[in-house]
CSV table of C-alpha atoms and ligand atoms in Angstrom, one decimal:
chain,number,residue,atom,x,y,z
A,1,UNK,CA,0.0,0.0,0.0
A,2,UNK,CA,1.0,3.6,-0.4
A,3,UNK,CA,2.6,5.2,2.7
A,4,UNK,CA,0.1,7.7,4.0
A,5,UNK,CA,1.4,10.8,5.8
A,6,UNK,CA,0.2,11.4,9.4
A,7,UNK,CA,-1.2,14.8,10.2
A,8,UNK,CA,-1.7,15.9,13.8
A,9,UNK,CA,-2.8,19.6,14.0
A,10,UNK,CA,-0.4,21.7,12.0
A,11,UNK,CA,2.3,18.9,11.9
A,12,UNK,CA,2.7,16.5,9.1
A,13,UNK,CA,4.9,13.4,9.4
A,14,UNK,CA,6.0,11.6,6.2
A,15,UNK,CA,6.0,8.3,8.1
A,16,UNK,CA,2.8,7.4,9.9
A,17,UNK,CA,4.6,6.2,13.0
A,18,UNK,CA,4.5,7.8,16.5
A,19,UNK,CA,7.3,6.5,18.7
A,20,UNK,CA,5.6,5.8,22.0
A,21,UNK,CA,6.8,7.3,25.2
A,22,UNK,CA,9.0,5.1,27.3
A,23,UNK,CA,9.6,6.2,30.9
A,24,UNK,CA,11.7,6.1,32.9
A,25,UNK,CA,14.6,7.5,30.8
A,26,UNK,CA,14.2,5.1,27.9
A,27,UNK,CA,12.8,7.5,25.3
A,28,UNK,CA,14.6,10.8,25.7
A,29,UNK,CA,16.3,13.2,23.3
A,30,UNK,CA,18.4,10.7,21.4
A,31,UNK,CA,15.6,8.3,20.5
A,32,UNK,CA,12.9,11.0,19.9
A,33,UNK,CA,15.2,13.0,17.6
A,34,UNK,CA,16.3,10.0,15.6
A,35,UNK,CA,12.7,9.1,15.0
A,36,UNK,CA,11.8,12.6,14.0
A,37,UNK,CA,14.8,12.7,11.7
A,38,UNK,CA,13.7,9.5,10.1
A,39,UNK,CA,10.2,11.0,9.3
A,40,UNK,CA,8.2,9.8,12.2
A,41,UNK,CA,7.1,11.6,15.4
A,42,UNK,CA,9.5,11.2,18.3
A,43,UNK,CA,8.3,11.3,21.9
A,44,UNK,CA,10.2,12.3,25.0
A,45,UNK,CA,8.9,10.6,28.2
A,46,UNK,CA,8.7,13.2,30.9
A,47,UNK,CA,8.5,10.8,33.9
A,48,UNK,CA,11.2,10.2,36.4
A,49,UNK,CA,13.9,12.6,35.0
A,50,UNK,CA,16.7,14.2,36.9
A,51,UNK,CA,19.2,13.3,39.7
A,52,UNK,CA,17.4,10.9,42.0
A,53,UNK,CA,19.4,12.1,45.0
A,54,UNK,CA,18.7,15.8,44.5
A,55,UNK,CA,15.1,15.0,43.7
A,56,UNK,CA,14.6,13.7,47.2
A,57,UNK,CA,14.2,17.3,48.4
A,58,UNK,CA,13.3,19.2,45.3
A,59,UNK,CA,11.4,16.7,43.1
A,60,UNK,CA,9.4,19.2,41.0
A,61,UNK,CA,12.3,21.5,40.2
A,62,UNK,CA,14.8,18.7,39.4
A,63,UNK,CA,12.2,17.0,37.1
A,64,UNK,CA,11.4,20.2,35.4
A,65,UNK,CA,15.0,21.2,34.7
A,66,UNK,CA,15.9,17.7,33.4
A,67,UNK,CA,12.9,17.8,31.1
A,68,UNK,CA,14.0,21.3,29.8
A,69,UNK,CA,17.4,19.9,29.1
A,70,UNK,CA,16.0,16.9,27.2
A,71,UNK,CA,13.7,19.0,25.1
A,72,UNK,CA,16.5,21.5,24.2
A,73,UNK,CA,18.9,18.6,23.4
A,74,UNK,CA,16.3,17.0,21.1
A,75,UNK,CA,15.5,20.3,19.4
A,76,UNK,CA,19.2,20.7,18.7
A,77,UNK,CA,19.3,17.3,17.0
A,78,UNK,CA,16.2,17.6,14.8
A,79,UNK,CA,13.8,20.0,13.2
A,80,UNK,CA,11.3,17.1,12.8
A,81,UNK,CA,8.2,16.6,14.9
A,82,UNK,CA,8.6,16.0,18.7
A,83,UNK,CA,6.0,15.3,21.3
A,84,UNK,CA,6.2,15.2,25.1
A,85,UNK,CA,4.3,12.5,26.9
A,86,UNK,CA,3.0,13.3,30.5
A,87,UNK,CA,1.3,10.7,32.6
A,88,UNK,CA,-1.7,12.2,34.2
A,89,UNK,CA,-1.0,10.3,37.5
A,90,UNK,CA,2.2,12.2,38.1
A,91,UNK,CA,2.0,14.6,41.0
A,92,UNK,CA,3.9,17.2,38.9
A,93,UNK,CA,2.0,16.5,35.7
A,94,UNK,CA,0.7,20.1,35.3
A,95,UNK,CA,4.2,21.5,35.8
A,96,UNK,CA,5.6,19.2,33.1
A,97,UNK,CA,2.9,20.0,30.6
A,98,UNK,CA,3.3,23.8,31.0
A,99,UNK,CA,7.1,23.4,30.9
A,100,UNK,CA,6.9,21.5,27.6
A,101,UNK,CA,4.7,24.1,26.1
A,102,UNK,CA,7.0,26.9,27.3
A,103,UNK,CA,9.9,25.0,25.7
A,104,UNK,CA,8.1,25.1,22.3
A,105,UNK,CA,6.8,21.5,22.1
A,106,UNK,CA,3.8,21.4,19.7
A,107,UNK,CA,2.3,17.9,20.6
A,108,UNK,CA,1.4,16.9,24.2
A,109,UNK,CA,0.4,13.4,24.7
A,110,UNK,CA,-1.2,12.4,28.0
A,111,UNK,CA,-2.6,9.1,29.4
A,112,UNK,CA,-2.4,6.8,32.5
A,113,UNK,CA,-5.6,8.5,33.6
A,114,UNK,CA,-8.2,10.4,31.6
A,115,UNK,CA,-6.7,13.8,30.8
A,116,UNK,CA,-9.9,15.7,31.4
A,117,UNK,CA,-8.4,19.0,32.2
A,118,UNK,CA,-5.6,19.0,29.7
A,119,UNK,CA,-7.0,21.9,27.6
A,120,UNK,CA,-7.1,24.2,30.7
A,121,UNK,CA,-3.3,23.7,31.0
A,122,UNK,CA,-2.6,24.4,27.3
A,123,UNK,CA,-4.4,27.5,26.1
A,124,UNK,CA,-2.2,27.9,23.1
A,125,UNK,CA,-4.2,26.4,20.2
A,126,UNK,CA,-1.1,25.8,18.1
A,127,UNK,CA,-0.2,23.0,20.5
A,128,UNK,CA,-1.8,19.8,19.6
A,129,UNK,CA,-3.5,17.8,22.4
A,130,UNK,CA,-3.5,14.1,22.1
A,131,UNK,CA,-5.1,12.0,24.9
A,132,UNK,CA,-4.2,8.3,25.2
A,133,UNK,CA,-7.3,6.1,25.7
A,134,UNK,CA,-8.0,2.3,25.5
A,135,UNK,CA,-11.7,2.2,24.6
A,136,UNK,CA,-14.4,4.1,22.6
A,137,UNK,CA,-16.1,4.9,26.0
A,138,UNK,CA,-12.9,6.6,27.3
A,139,UNK,CA,-12.6,8.5,24.0
A,140,UNK,CA,-16.2,9.7,24.4
A,141,UNK,CA,-15.7,10.7,28.0
A,142,UNK,CA,-12.6,12.9,27.2
A,143,UNK,CA,-14.0,14.4,24.0
A,144,UNK,CA,-17.4,15.2,25.7
A,145,UNK,CA,-15.6,16.9,28.7
A,146,UNK,CA,-13.3,18.9,26.5
A,147,UNK,CA,-16.3,20.0,24.3
A,148,UNK,CA,-18.4,21.0,27.2
A,149,UNK,CA,-15.8,22.7,29.3
A,150,UNK,CA,-13.4,24.1,26.8
A,151,UNK,CA,-15.1,24.1,23.4
A,152,UNK,CA,-12.1,22.2,22.1
A,153,UNK,CA,-11.6,18.7,20.7
A,154,UNK,CA,-8.6,16.5,20.4
A,155,UNK,CA,-6.0,17.0,17.7
A,156,UNK,CA,-5.3,13.3,17.7
A,157,UNK,CA,-6.1,10.2,19.8
A,158,UNK,CA,-3.7,7.4,20.8
A,159,UNK,CA,-5.5,4.2,21.2
A,160,UNK,CA,-3.5,1.9,23.2
A,161,UNK,CA,-4.5,-1.8,23.0
A,162,UNK,CA,-3.9,-4.6,25.5
A,163,UNK,CA,-0.7,-5.9,23.9
A,164,UNK,CA,1.2,-2.6,24.7
A,165,UNK,CA,4.1,-2.3,27.1
A,166,UNK,CA,4.3,-0.5,30.4
A,167,UNK,CA,1.1,0.5,32.2
A,168,UNK,CA,-2.2,-0.8,30.6
A,169,UNK,CA,-5.7,0.8,30.6
A,170,UNK,CA,-7.3,-2.6,31.1
A,171,UNK,CA,-8.4,-4.6,34.1
A,172,UNK,CA,-6.7,-8.0,34.9
A,173,UNK,CA,-10.0,-9.7,33.7
A,174,UNK,CA,-10.0,-7.8,30.5
A,175,UNK,CA,-6.4,-8.8,29.9
A,176,UNK,CA,-7.5,-12.5,30.1
A,177,UNK,CA,-9.9,-12.0,27.2
A,178,UNK,CA,-7.6,-10.5,24.6
A,179,UNK,CA,-9.7,-11.5,21.6
A,180,UNK,CA,-12.6,-9.3,22.9
A,181,UNK,CA,-10.3,-6.4,23.2
A,182,UNK,CA,-8.2,-6.7,20.0
A,183,UNK,CA,-6.9,-3.5,18.5
A,184,UNK,CA,-9.2,-3.7,15.4
A,185,UNK,CA,-12.3,-4.1,17.6
A,186,UNK,CA,-11.2,-1.3,19.9
A,187,UNK,CA,-10.4,0.9,16.9
A,188,UNK,CA,-13.9,0.4,15.4
A,189,UNK,CA,-15.4,1.6,18.7
A,190,UNK,CA,-13.1,4.6,18.9
A,191,UNK,CA,-13.7,5.7,15.3
A,192,UNK,CA,-17.5,5.5,16.1
A,193,UNK,CA,-17.2,7.4,19.4
A,194,UNK,CA,-15.3,10.4,17.8
A,195,UNK,CA,-17.5,10.9,14.8
A,196,UNK,CA,-19.9,13.4,16.5
A,197,UNK,CA,-16.9,15.5,17.5
A,198,UNK,CA,-15.4,15.3,14.0
A,199,UNK,CA,-18.6,16.5,12.6
A,200,UNK,CA,-19.0,19.3,15.1
A,201,UNK,CA,-15.5,20.6,14.7
A,202,UNK,CA,-15.4,20.0,11.0
A,203,UNK,CA,-12.1,18.1,11.0
A,204,UNK,CA,-10.7,14.6,11.1
A,205,UNK,CA,-9.4,13.5,14.5
A,206,UNK,CA,-6.5,11.1,13.6
A,207,UNK,CA,-6.4,7.9,15.6
A,208,UNK,CA,-3.0,6.5,16.2
A,209,UNK,CA,-3.3,2.9,17.3
A,210,UNK,CA,-0.7,0.9,19.1
A,211,UNK,CA,0.0,-2.1,21.3
A,212,UNK,CA,1.7,-5.1,19.7
A,213,UNK,CA,2.2,-3.4,16.3
A,214,UNK,CA,5.5,-5.1,15.3
A,215,UNK,CA,6.0,-5.1,11.4
A,216,UNK,CA,4.8,-3.5,8.3
A,217,UNK,CA,2.0,-5.9,7.8
A,218,UNK,CA,0.6,-5.0,11.3
A,219,UNK,CA,0.9,-1.3,10.3
A,220,UNK,CA,-0.9,-1.9,7.0
A,221,UNK,CA,-3.7,-3.8,8.7
A,222,UNK,CA,-4.4,-1.2,11.3
A,223,UNK,CA,-4.2,1.6,8.7
A,224,UNK,CA,-6.7,-0.3,6.5
A,225,UNK,CA,-9.0,-0.6,9.6
A,226,UNK,CA,-9.2,3.2,9.8
A,227,UNK,CA,-6.2,4.3,11.9
A,228,UNK,CA,-4.3,7.3,10.6
A,229,UNK,CA,-1.1,6.1,12.1
A,230,UNK,CA,0.5,3.7,14.6
A,231,UNK,CA,2.2,4.1,17.9
A,232,UNK,CA,5.2,1.8,18.4
A,233,UNK,CA,7.5,1.5,21.4
A,234,UNK,CA,8.9,-1.9,22.0
A,235,UNK,CA,10.7,-2.1,18.6
A,236,UNK,CA,12.4,1.2,19.3
A,237,UNK,CA,14.0,-0.2,22.4
A,238,UNK,CA,16.2,-2.4,20.3
A,239,UNK,CA,17.7,0.5,18.4
A,240,UNK,CA,21.2,2.1,18.6
A,241,UNK,CA,19.7,5.5,19.5
A,242,UNK,CA,17.4,4.3,22.3
A,243,UNK,CA,18.5,6.2,25.4
A,244,UNK,CA,18.5,3.2,27.7
A,245,UNK,CA,21.6,1.1,28.6
A,246,UNK,CA,22.8,-1.9,26.6
A,247,UNK,CA,21.8,-4.3,29.5
A,248,UNK,CA,18.1,-3.2,29.1
A,249,UNK,CA,18.3,-3.7,25.4
A,250,UNK,CA,19.9,-7.1,26.0
A,251,UNK,CA,17.0,-8.1,28.3
A,252,UNK,CA,14.7,-7.7,25.3
A,253,UNK,CA,17.0,-9.7,23.1
A,254,UNK,CA,17.2,-12.5,25.7
A,255,UNK,CA,13.4,-12.6,26.5
A,256,UNK,CA,11.3,-15.6,25.5
A,257,UNK,CA,7.6,-15.4,24.9
A,258,UNK,CA,6.8,-17.1,28.2
A,259,UNK,CA,9.0,-14.5,30.1
A,260,UNK,CA,6.6,-11.7,29.2
A,261,UNK,CA,4.0,-11.3,32.0
A,262,UNK,CA,1.4,-9.0,33.5
A,263,UNK,CA,2.2,-7.4,36.9
A,264,UNK,CA,0.3,-5.1,39.3
A,265,UNK,CA,1.9,-1.7,39.5
A,266,UNK,CA,1.8,0.7,42.4
A,267,UNK,CA,0.4,3.2,39.9
A,268,UNK,CA,-2.9,1.3,40.3
A,269,UNK,CA,-2.8,-0.2,36.8
A,270,UNK,CA,-1.6,-3.6,35.5
A,271,UNK,CA,1.6,-3.5,33.5
A,272,UNK,CA,3.5,-5.7,31.1
A,273,UNK,CA,7.1,-6.6,31.9
A,274,UNK,CA,9.8,-9.3,31.6
A,275,UNK,CA,9.7,-11.8,34.4
A,276,UNK,CA,13.2,-11.3,35.7
A,277,UNK,CA,14.9,-11.8,39.1
A,278,UNK,CA,13.2,-8.6,40.5
A,279,UNK,CA,9.7,-10.0,39.7
A,280,UNK,CA,10.6,-13.5,40.9
A,281,UNK,CA,12.0,-12.1,44.2
A,282,UNK,CA,8.8,-10.1,44.7
A,283,UNK,CA,6.7,-13.2,44.1
A,284,UNK,CA,8.5,-14.8,47.1
A,285,UNK,CA,8.9,-11.8,49.4
A,286,UNK,CA,5.5,-10.2,48.7
A,287,UNK,CA,6.6,-6.7,49.5
A,288,UNK,CA,9.8,-4.6,49.7
A,289,UNK,CA,10.4,-2.0,52.4
A,290,UNK,CA,9.9,1.4,50.8
A,291,UNK,CA,11.0,4.9,51.9
A,292,UNK,CA,9.5,7.5,49.6
A,293,UNK,CA,10.8,11.1,49.6
A,294,UNK,CA,9.5,11.8,46.2
A,295,UNK,CA,5.7,11.4,46.2
A,296,UNK,CA,5.9,11.2,42.4
A,297,UNK,CA,2.5,9.5,41.9
A,298,UNK,CA,-0.9,10.8,43.0
A,299,UNK,CA,-2.2,7.2,43.0
A,300,UNK,CA,0.6,5.4,44.9
A,301,UNK,CA,-0.3,4.3,48.5
A,302,UNK,CA,3.2,4.1,49.9
A,303,UNK,CA,2.1,2.1,53.0
A,304,UNK,CA,0.6,-0.6,50.8
A,305,UNK,CA,2.8,-0.5,47.7
A,306,UNK,CA,4.8,-3.7,47.2
A,307,UNK,CA,7.7,-1.8,45.8
A,308,UNK,CA,8.8,1.7,44.6
A,309,UNK,CA,8.0,1.7,41.0
A,310,UNK,CA,10.2,4.8,40.3
A,311,UNK,CA,13.2,3.1,41.8
A,312,UNK,CA,12.5,-0.2,40.1
A,313,UNK,CA,12.3,1.6,36.7
A,314,UNK,CA,15.4,3.7,37.4
A,315,UNK,CA,17.3,0.5,38.3
A,316,UNK,CA,16.2,-1.1,35.1
A,317,UNK,CA,17.1,1.8,32.8
A,318,UNK,CA,20.6,2.1,34.4
A,319,UNK,CA,21.3,-1.6,33.7
A,320,UNK,CA,20.6,-3.0,37.2
A,321,UNK,CA,18.3,-5.5,35.6
A,322,UNK,CA,18.1,-7.9,38.5
A,323,UNK,CA,16.8,-5.1,40.8
A,324,UNK,CA,14.6,-3.4,38.2
A,325,UNK,CA,11.3,-3.6,36.4
A,326,UNK,CA,11.8,-4.1,32.7
A,327,UNK,CA,8.6,-3.0,31.0
A,328,UNK,CA,8.0,-4.3,27.5
A,329,UNK,CA,5.3,-5.0,24.9
A,330,UNK,CA,3.9,-8.5,24.2
A,331,UNK,CA,6.1,-8.8,21.2
A,332,UNK,CA,9.4,-7.9,22.8
A,333,UNK,CA,10.5,-11.6,22.5
A,334,UNK,CA,10.5,-11.2,18.7
A,335,UNK,CA,13.3,-8.5,18.8
A,336,UNK,CA,16.5,-10.3,17.8
A,337,UNK,CA,18.9,-7.5,16.9
A,338,UNK,CA,19.9,-3.9,17.5
A,339,UNK,CA,19.5,-1.7,14.5
A,340,UNK,CA,19.5,2.1,13.8
A,341,UNK,CA,16.2,3.9,13.9
A,342,UNK,CA,16.6,4.7,10.2
A,343,UNK,CA,17.1,1.0,9.4
A,344,UNK,CA,14.1,0.1,11.4
A,345,UNK,CA,11.8,2.7,9.8
A,346,UNK,CA,13.1,1.9,6.3
A,347,UNK,CA,12.4,-1.9,7.0
A,348,UNK,CA,8.9,-1.1,8.3
A,349,UNK,CA,8.1,1.2,5.4
A,350,UNK,CA,9.3,-1.3,2.8
A,351,UNK,CA,7.1,-4.0,4.4
A,352,UNK,CA,4.2,-1.5,4.3
A,353,UNK,CA,4.7,-0.6,0.7
A,354,UNK,CA,4.9,-4.3,-0.2
A,355,UNK,CA,1.6,-5.1,1.5
B,1,FMN,C1,9.5,0.3,28.4
B,1,FMN,C2,8.2,0.9,28.1
B,1,FMN,C3,7.9,2.1,28.8
B,1,FMN,C4,6.7,2.8,28.6
B,1,FMN,N1,6.5,4.0,29.3
B,1,FMN,C5,5.4,4.7,28.9
B,1,FMN,C6,5.2,6.0,29.5
B,1,FMN,O1,6.0,6.5,30.3
B,1,FMN,N2,4.0,6.7,29.2
B,1,FMN,C7,3.1,6.2,28.3
B,1,FMN,O2,2.1,6.8,28.1
B,1,FMN,N3,3.3,5.0,27.7
B,1,FMN,C8,4.4,4.3,28.1
B,1,FMN,N4,4.6,3.1,27.4
B,1,FMN,C9,3.6,2.6,26.3
B,1,FMN,C10,4.1,3.0,24.9
B,1,FMN,O3,4.3,4.4,24.8
B,1,FMN,C11,3.3,2.4,23.8
B,1,FMN,O4,2.1,3.0,23.7
B,1,FMN,C12,3.1,0.9,23.7
B,1,FMN,O5,4.1,0.2,24.4
B,1,FMN,C13,3.0,0.5,22.3
B,1,FMN,O6,3.0,-0.9,22.2
B,1,FMN,P1,4.3,-1.7,21.7
B,1,FMN,O7,5.3,-1.5,22.8
B,1,FMN,O8,3.8,-3.1,21.5
B,1,FMN,O9,4.7,-1.0,20.4
B,1,FMN,C14,5.8,2.3,27.6
B,1,FMN,C15,6.1,1.2,26.9
B,1,FMN,C16,7.3,0.5,27.1
B,1,FMN,C17,7.6,-0.8,26.3
């Protein structure tokens, strides 16, 4: 099939791929700029940045300054489209969103809770607002709230299906019935739910679908089902430019299908990860002792949390794999080599054209 361009607001990407955010410190300026330079949209994950020791006393300032540094670095490496992803459950989400806009970011992507008040934080209409949702119902809730409260609609929607990596917008029960929640089924629901708002605002709301999209054939099938683009994360881990350490990338290369499991996260959502020593130890211990000076999540009950997710993710990204949580998508076990972002995108586009 012909390669369609992806338009989000005033931004047009030649390649219909959004590189999904990967916190903590996995998708930063290096990966995001490489994707933008290769024609896609690169996303900086804003969660968990900055010196962890200093952040114990000045969490918000340290996070903000580190995000500014990443945005500036990314912009020095590319003129292509860049997005910042801010998880709504972060205690400093509003600050990170405002900071990104002040630094000239033109696409804000927000999920991990319904971003109902996002338009209130971003008055500048040249900034595209892209909620992440996992169902037609959630899309309808967000768009109805934005329409009623702010007379505004989304500039794009990321639909994240149950095969995605990291935190998932599905219950444990839903994750056991994957065929009922397949990406094409969810996409049909979302396309239906957004129609009234496309009609009211007289423009298309592009839906970018992701979660388990692995090759050009997957991309073609989801585009033919009505998506305007795809969001992909897992495959970008195994690239030269991905900001994470070699040990983390190696954990993907070593993973087998049966190693990829669903865990309960202190964020309050299920998540998908590689069942490594950290997860096996937790299965035996039940709970780790946590001291939390950060209060990074509004939804984390420190007294009851089984581990500190921020620390577990920081450990993993710095290569302390045995003490860390290695988030991944369902298809991570299929990654078998490290390639450059340009090689990956060329391969995907060749497969898409051949479809
Ligand atoms: C290691 C990892 C970390 C992630 N972190 C975030 C995050 O910080 N914020 C977010 O909205 N999504 C996050 N995600 C989800 C991705 O952005 C993406 O939507 C999803 O993984 C797409 O599915 P795929 O990995 O099968 O391509 C993460 C995914 C992975 C694999």
